[in-house]
JSON list of C-alpha atoms in Angstrom, two decimals:
[
{"chain": "A", "resi": 294, "resn": "ILE", "atom": "CA", "xyz": [-9.84, -0.27, 10.78]},
{"chain": "A", "resi": 295, "resn": "ALA", "atom": "CA", "xyz": [-8.66, 1.00, 13.96]},
{"chain": "A", "resi": 296, "resn": "ILE", "atom": "CA", "xyz": [-12.18, 2.37, 13.99]},
{"chain": "A", "resi": 297, "resn": "ALA", "atom": "CA", "xyz": [-13.81, -0.68, 13.37]},
{"chain": "A", "resi": 298, "resn": "LEU", "atom": "CA", "xyz": [-11.93, -2.15, 15.94]},
{"chain": "A", "resi": 299, "resn": "MET", "atom": "CA", "xyz": [-12.97, 0.39, 18.94]},
{"chain": "A", "resi": 300, "resn": "LEU", "atom": "CA", "xyz": [-16.48, -0.89, 17.39]},
{"chain": "A", "resi": 301, "resn": "ALA", "atom": "CA", "xyz": [-15.22, -3.96, 18.58]},
{"chain": "A", "resi": 302, "resn": "THR", "atom": "CA", "xyz": [-13.70, -3.11, 21.26]},
{"chain": "A", "resi": 303, "resn": "PRO", "atom": "CA", "xyz": [-15.47, -1.98, 25.10]},
{"chain": "A", "resi": 304, "resn": "LEU", "atom": "CA", "xyz": [-14.77, 0.17, 25.30]},
{"chain": "A", "resi": 305, "resn": "ALA", "atom": "CA", "xyz": [-13.48, -0.09, 29.01]},
{"chain": "A", "resi": 306, "resn": "ASP", "atom": "CA", "xyz": [-9.94, -1.08, 27.97]},
{"chain": "A", "resi": 307, "resn": "GLN", "atom": "CA", "xyz": [-8.76, 2.42, 27.42]},
{"chain": "A", "resi": 308, "resn": "ALA", "atom": "CA", "xyz": [-5.10, 1.42, 26.48]},
{"chain": "A", "resi": 309, "resn": "ASN", "atom": "CA", "xyz": [-5.99, -0.96, 24.04]},
{"chain": "A", "resi": 310, "resn": "ALA", "atom": "CA", "xyz": [-8.45, 2.35, 23.48]},
{"chain": "A", "resi": 311, "resn": "ARG", "atom": "CA", "xyz": [-5.53, 4.66, 22.84]},
{"chain": "A", "resi": 312, "resn": "ARG", "atom": "CA", "xyz": [-3.44, 1.54, 20.27]},
{"chain": "A", "resi": 313, "resn": "LEU", "atom": "CA", "xyz": [-6.33, 1.31, 17.97]},
{"chain": "A", "resi": 314, "resn": "THR", "atom": "CA", "xyz": [-5.66, 4.53, 17.88]},
{"chain": "A", "resi": 315, "resn": "GLU", "atom": "CA", "xyz": [-2.42, 5.11, 16.69]},
{"chain": "A", "resi": 316, "resn": "PRO", "atom": "CA", "xyz": [-2.48, 3.51, 13.43]},
{"chain": "A", "resi": 317, "resn": "ALA", "atom": "CA", "xyz": [-5.07, 6.41, 11.49]},
{"chain": "A", "resi": 318, "resn": "LEU", "atom": "CA", "xyz": [-3.10, 8.98, 13.68]},
{"chain": "A", "resi": 319, "resn": "ARG", "atom": "CA", "xyz": [-0.77, 7.90, 11.27]},
{"chain": "A", "resi": 320, "resn": "MET", "atom": "CA", "xyz": [-2.66, 7.31, 8.79]},
{"chain": "A", "resi": 321, "resn": "PHE", "atom": "CA", "xyz": [-4.21, 10.71, 8.17]},
{"chain": "A", "resi": 322, "resn": "GLY", "atom": "CA", "xyz": [-0.07, 11.95, 9.16]},
{"chain": "A", "resi": 323, "resn": "ARG", "atom": "CA", "xyz": [0.89, 11.11, 5.63]},
{"chain": "A", "resi": 324, "resn": "ALA", "atom": "CA", "xyz": [-2.04, 13.05, 4.29]},
{"chain": "A", "resi": 325, "resn": "GLY", "atom": "CA", "xyz": [-0.72, 15.68, 5.76]},
{"chain": "A", "resi": 326, "resn": "LEU", "atom": "CA", "xyz": [-1.57, 16.22, 9.11]},
{"chain": "A", "resi": 327, "resn": "GLY", "atom": "CA", "xyz": [0.36, 17.16, 11.81]},
{"chain": "A", "resi": 328, "resn": "PRO", "atom": "CA", "xyz": [-0.11, 15.14, 14.88]},
{"chain": "A", "resi": 329, "resn": "ALA", "atom": "CA", "xyz": [-2.53, 17.68, 16.24]},
{"chain": "A", "resi": 330, "resn": "GLU", "atom": "CA", "xyz": [-4.60, 17.91, 13.59]},
{"chain": "A", "resi": 331, "resn": "ALA", "atom": "CA", "xyz": [-4.45, 14.11, 13.05]},
{"chain": "A", "resi": 332, "resn": "HIS", "atom": "CA", "xyz": [-6.00, 13.77, 15.86]},
{"chain": "A", "resi": 333, "resn": "ARG", "atom": "CA", "xyz": [-9.32, 15.84, 15.17]},
{"chain": "A", "resi": 334, "resn": "ALA", "atom": "CA", "xyz": [-9.88, 14.44, 11.80]},
{"chain": "A", "resi": 335, "resn": "PHE", "atom": "CA", "xyz": [-9.55, 11.00, 14.01]},
{"chain": "A", "resi": 336, "resn": "ARG", "atom": "CA", "xyz": [-12.35, 12.31, 17.08]},
{"chain": "A", "resi": 337, "resn": "VAL", "atom": "CA", "xyz": [-14.40, 13.80, 13.79]},
{"chain": "A", "resi": 338, "resn": "PHE", "atom": "CA", "xyz": [-14.57, 10.68, 11.13]},
{"chain": "A", "resi": 339, "resn": "GLN", "atom": "CA", "xyz": [-15.00, 8.08, 14.42]},
{"chain": "A", "resi": 340, "resn": "ALA", "atom": "CA", "xyz": [-17.68, 10.46, 15.27]},
{"chain": "A", "resi": 341, "resn": "PHE", "atom": "CA", "xyz": [-19.46, 10.70, 11.48]},
{"chain": "A", "resi": 342, "resn": "ILE", "atom": "CA", "xyz": [-18.97, 7.10, 11.30]},
{"chain": "A", "resi": 343, "resn": "LEU", "atom": "CA", "xyz": [-20.22, 5.72, 14.90]},
{"chain": "A", "resi": 344, "resn": "GLY", "atom": "CA", "xyz": [-23.44, 8.79, 14.48]},
{"chain": "A", "resi": 345, "resn": "ALA", "atom": "CA", "xyz": [-23.76, 6.90, 10.47]},
{"chain": "A", "resi": 346, "resn": "ALA", "atom": "CA", "xyz": [-24.18, 3.01, 12.61]},
{"chain": "A", "resi": 347, "resn": "LEU", "atom": "CA", "xyz": [-26.10, 4.84, 14.54]},
{"chain": "A", "resi": 348, "resn": "MET", "atom": "CA", "xyz": [-28.88, 6.21, 11.84]},
{"chain": "A", "resi": 349, "resn": "ILE", "atom": "CA", "xyz": [-28.57, 3.31, 10.24]},
{"chain": "A", "resi": 350, "resn": "ARG", "atom": "CA", "xyz": [-29.92, 0.51, 12.88]},
{"chain": "A", "resi": 351, "resn": "ALA", "atom": "CA", "xyz": [-32.19, 3.16, 13.68]},
{"chain": "A", "resi": 352, "resn": "ARG", "atom": "CA", "xyz": [-33.95, 3.60, 10.15]},
{"chain": "A", "resi": 353, "resn": "PRO", "atom": "CA", "xyz": [-37.26, 2.35, 9.75]},
{"chain": "A", "resi": 354, "resn": "THR", "atom": "CA", "xyz": [-37.05, -0.34, 7.05]},
{"chain": "A", "resi": 355, "resn": "ALA", "atom": "CA", "xyz": [-38.52, 0.90, 3.58]},
{"chain": "A", "resi": 356, "resn": "ALA", "atom": "CA", "xyz": [-42.52, -0.80, 4.43]},
{"chain": "A", "resi": 357, "resn": "GLU", "atom": "CA", "xyz": [-42.51, 1.51, 7.44]},
{"chain": "A", "resi": 358, "resn": "VAL", "atom": "CA", "xyz": [-41.04, 4.72, 5.35]},
{"chain": "A", "resi": 359, "resn": "ALA", "atom": "CA", "xyz": [-44.03, 3.61, 2.81]},
{"chain": "A", "resi": 360, "resn": "ARG", "atom": "CA", "xyz": [-47.14, 3.46, 6.14]},
{"chain": "A", "resi": 361, "resn": "GLN", "atom": "CA", "xyz": [-45.56, 6.27, 7.38]},
{"chain": "A", "resi": 362, "resn": "ILE", "atom": "CA", "xyz": [-45.13, 9.00, 3.46]},
{"chain": "A", "resi": 363, "resn": "ARG", "atom": "CA", "xyz": [-49.02, 7.44, 3.55]},
{"chain": "A", "resi": 364, "resn": "GLU", "atom": "CA", "xyz": [-50.22, 8.62, 7.34]},
{"chain": "A", "resi": 365, "resn": "LEU", "atom": "CA", "xyz": [-48.56, 11.59, 6.59]},
{"chain": "A", "resi": 366, "resn": "ASP", "atom": "CA", "xyz": [-50.84, 12.15, 2.96]},
{"chain": "A", "resi": 367, "resn": "ARG", "atom": "CA", "xyz": [-53.52, 11.04, 5.09]},
{"chain": "A", "resi": 368, "resn": "SER", "atom": "CA", "xyz": [-52.65, 13.24, 8.07]},
{"chain": "A", "resi": 369, "resn": "GLY", "atom": "CA", "xyz": [-53.45, 16.67, 5.23]},
{"chain": "A", "resi": 370, "resn": "GLU", "atom": "CA", "xyz": [-50.18, 18.50, 7.66]},
{"chain": "A", "resi": 371, "resn": "ASP", "atom": "CA", "xyz": [-48.76, 21.16, 5.25]},
{"chain": "A", "resi": 372, "resn": "LEU", "atom": "CA", "xyz": [-45.21, 19.40, 4.74]},
{"chain": "A", "resi": 373, "resn": "PRO", "atom": "CA", "xyz": [-44.46, 20.43, 1.33]},
{"chain": "A", "resi": 374, "resn": "LEU", "atom": "CA", "xyz": [-40.46, 20.09, 1.28]},
{"chain": "A", "resi": 375, "resn": "LEU", "atom": "CA", "xyz": [-40.51, 16.27, 3.52]},
{"chain": "A", "resi": 376, "resn": "ARG", "atom": "CA", "xyz": [-43.65, 15.37, 1.41]},
{"chain": "A", "resi": 377, "resn": "SER", "atom": "CA", "xyz": [-41.14, 16.68, -1.47]},
{"chain": "A", "resi": 378, "resn": "ALA", "atom": "CA", "xyz": [-37.94, 15.51, -0.55]},
{"chain": "A", "resi": 379, "resn": "LEU", "atom": "CA", "xyz": [-40.28, 11.59, 0.24]},
{"chain": "A", "resi": 380, "resn": "ALA", "atom": "CA", "xyz": [-41.05, 11.77, -3.28]},
{"chain": "A", "resi": 381, "resn": "ASP", "atom": "CA", "xyz": [-38.68, 10.24, -4.60]},
{"chain": "A", "resi": 382, "resn": "ARG", "atom": "CA", "xyz": [-37.44, 6.88, -2.26]},
{"chain": "A", "resi": 383, "resn": "ARG", "atom": "CA", "xyz": [-33.93, 6.37, -3.75]},
{"chain": "A", "resi": 384, "resn": "ILE", "atom": "CA", "xyz": [-32.93, 9.16, -1.42]},
{"chain": "A", "resi": 385, "resn": "LEU", "atom": "CA", "xyz": [-33.66, 6.40, 1.43]},
{"chain": "A", "resi": 386, "resn": "ASP", "atom": "CA", "xyz": [-30.76, 4.50, 1.14]},
{"chain": "A", "resi": 387, "resn": "ARG", "atom": "CA", "xyz": [-28.25, 3.73, 4.21]},
{"chain": "A", "resi": 388, "resn": "GLU", "atom": "CA", "xyz": [-25.55, 3.39, 1.51]},
{"chain": "A", "resi": 389, "resn": "SER", "atom": "CA", "xyz": [-25.29, 5.70, -0.09]},
{"chain": "A", "resi": 390, "resn": "ASP", "atom": "CA", "xyz": [-26.61, 8.38, 3.06]},
{"chain": "A", "resi": 391, "resn": "PHE", "atom": "CA", "xyz": [-23.36, 6.70, 4.09]},
{"chain": "A", "resi": 392, "resn": "GLU", "atom": "CA", "xyz": [-20.94, 7.44, 1.62]},
{"chain": "A", "resi": 393, "resn": "ALA", "atom": "CA", "xyz": [-22.66, 11.22, 0.14]},
{"chain": "A", "resi": 394, "resn": "GLY", "atom": "CA", "xyz": [-21.33, 11.49, 4.11]},
{"chain": "A", "resi": 395, "resn": "LEU", "atom": "CA", "xyz": [-18.01, 10.44, 3.08]},
{"chain": "A", "resi": 396, "resn": "GLU", "atom": "CA", "xyz": [-17.54, 12.35, 0.56]},
{"chain": "A", "resi": 397, "resn": "LEU", "atom": "CA", "xyz": [-18.48, 15.40, 1.63]},
{"chain": "A", "resi": 398, "resn": "LEU", "atom": "CA", "xyz": [-16.24, 15.19, 5.11]},
{"chain": "A", "resi": 399, "resn": "LEU", "atom": "CA", "xyz": [-13.28, 14.54, 3.17]},
{"chain": "A", "resi": 400, "resn": "GLY", "atom": "CA", "xyz": [-13.83, 17.28, 0.86]},
{"chain": "A", "resi": 401, "resn": "ALA", "atom": "CA", "xyz": [-13.82, 19.36, 3.87]},
{"chain": "A", "resi": 402, "resn": "TRP", "atom": "CA", "xyz": [-10.95, 18.15, 5.27]},
{"chain": "A", "resi": 403, "resn": "ARG", "atom": "CA", "xyz": [-8.85, 17.92, 1.91]},
{"chain": "A", "resi": 404, "resn": "SER", "atom": "CA", "xyz": [-10.03, 22.04, 0.81]},
{"chain": "A", "resi": 405, "resn": "ARG", "atom": "CA", "xyz": [-9.04, 22.56, 5.01]},
{"chain": "A", "resi": 406, "resn": "ALA", "atom": "CA", "xyz": [-5.22, 20.49, 4.00]},
{"chain": "A", "resi": 407, "resn": "THR", "atom": "CA", "xyz": [-5.50, 22.80, 1.02]},
{"chain": "A", "resi": 408, "resn": "ARG", "atom": "CA", "xyz": [-5.57, 25.74, 2.03]},
{"chain": "A", "resi": 409, "resn": "LYS", "atom": "CA", "xyz": [-3.39, 25.91, 4.72]},
{"chain": "A", "resi": 410, "resn": "ARG", "atom": "CA", "xyz": [-0.89, 24.56, 2.66]},
{"chain": "A", "resi": 411, "resn": "VAL", "atom": "CA", "xyz": [-1.24, 28.09, 0.37]},
{"chain": "A", "resi": 412, "resn": "THR", "atom": "CA", "xyz": [-2.42, 30.52, 3.21]},
{"chain": "A", "resi": 413, "resn": "PRO", "atom": "CA", "xyz": [1.38, 32.21, 3.78]},
{"chain": "A", "resi": 414, "resn": "ARG", "atom": "CA", "xyz": [1.50, 32.72, 8.07]},
{"chain": "A", "resi": 415, "resn": "ARG", "atom": "CA", "xyz": [1.32, 35.90, 9.08]},
{"chain": "A", "resi": 416, "resn": "GLY", "atom": "CA", "xyz": [4.15, 37.19, 10.26]},
{"chain": "A", "resi": 417, "resn": "HIS", "atom": "CA", "xyz": [6.76, 35.29, 7.71]}
]
């Protein structure tokens, strides 16, 4: 919610942006992160969401992708990995790209939190 509100809030209003950050930090705190780590997580998720939104907005339409694939086929360029990737048009689904990225990011933070809980501190 905080990130959606930040997207709708002019960046010039820093006081308002700080107030919108607080609920996100509380959420990450409930997940077991301390204030500094919660702020880092917030920045990472914010960057992912903003980047994903920009990519979704800039992503070509299905017709444009089909045109680009035809151009690639006609070009004769030696790009076997790209050809193979684009052969399955289902990979070009915007929503599933976002969901896959979010799952990877959440999984990485869960793994990080788990490692921190089970790794004994040095000198203790």
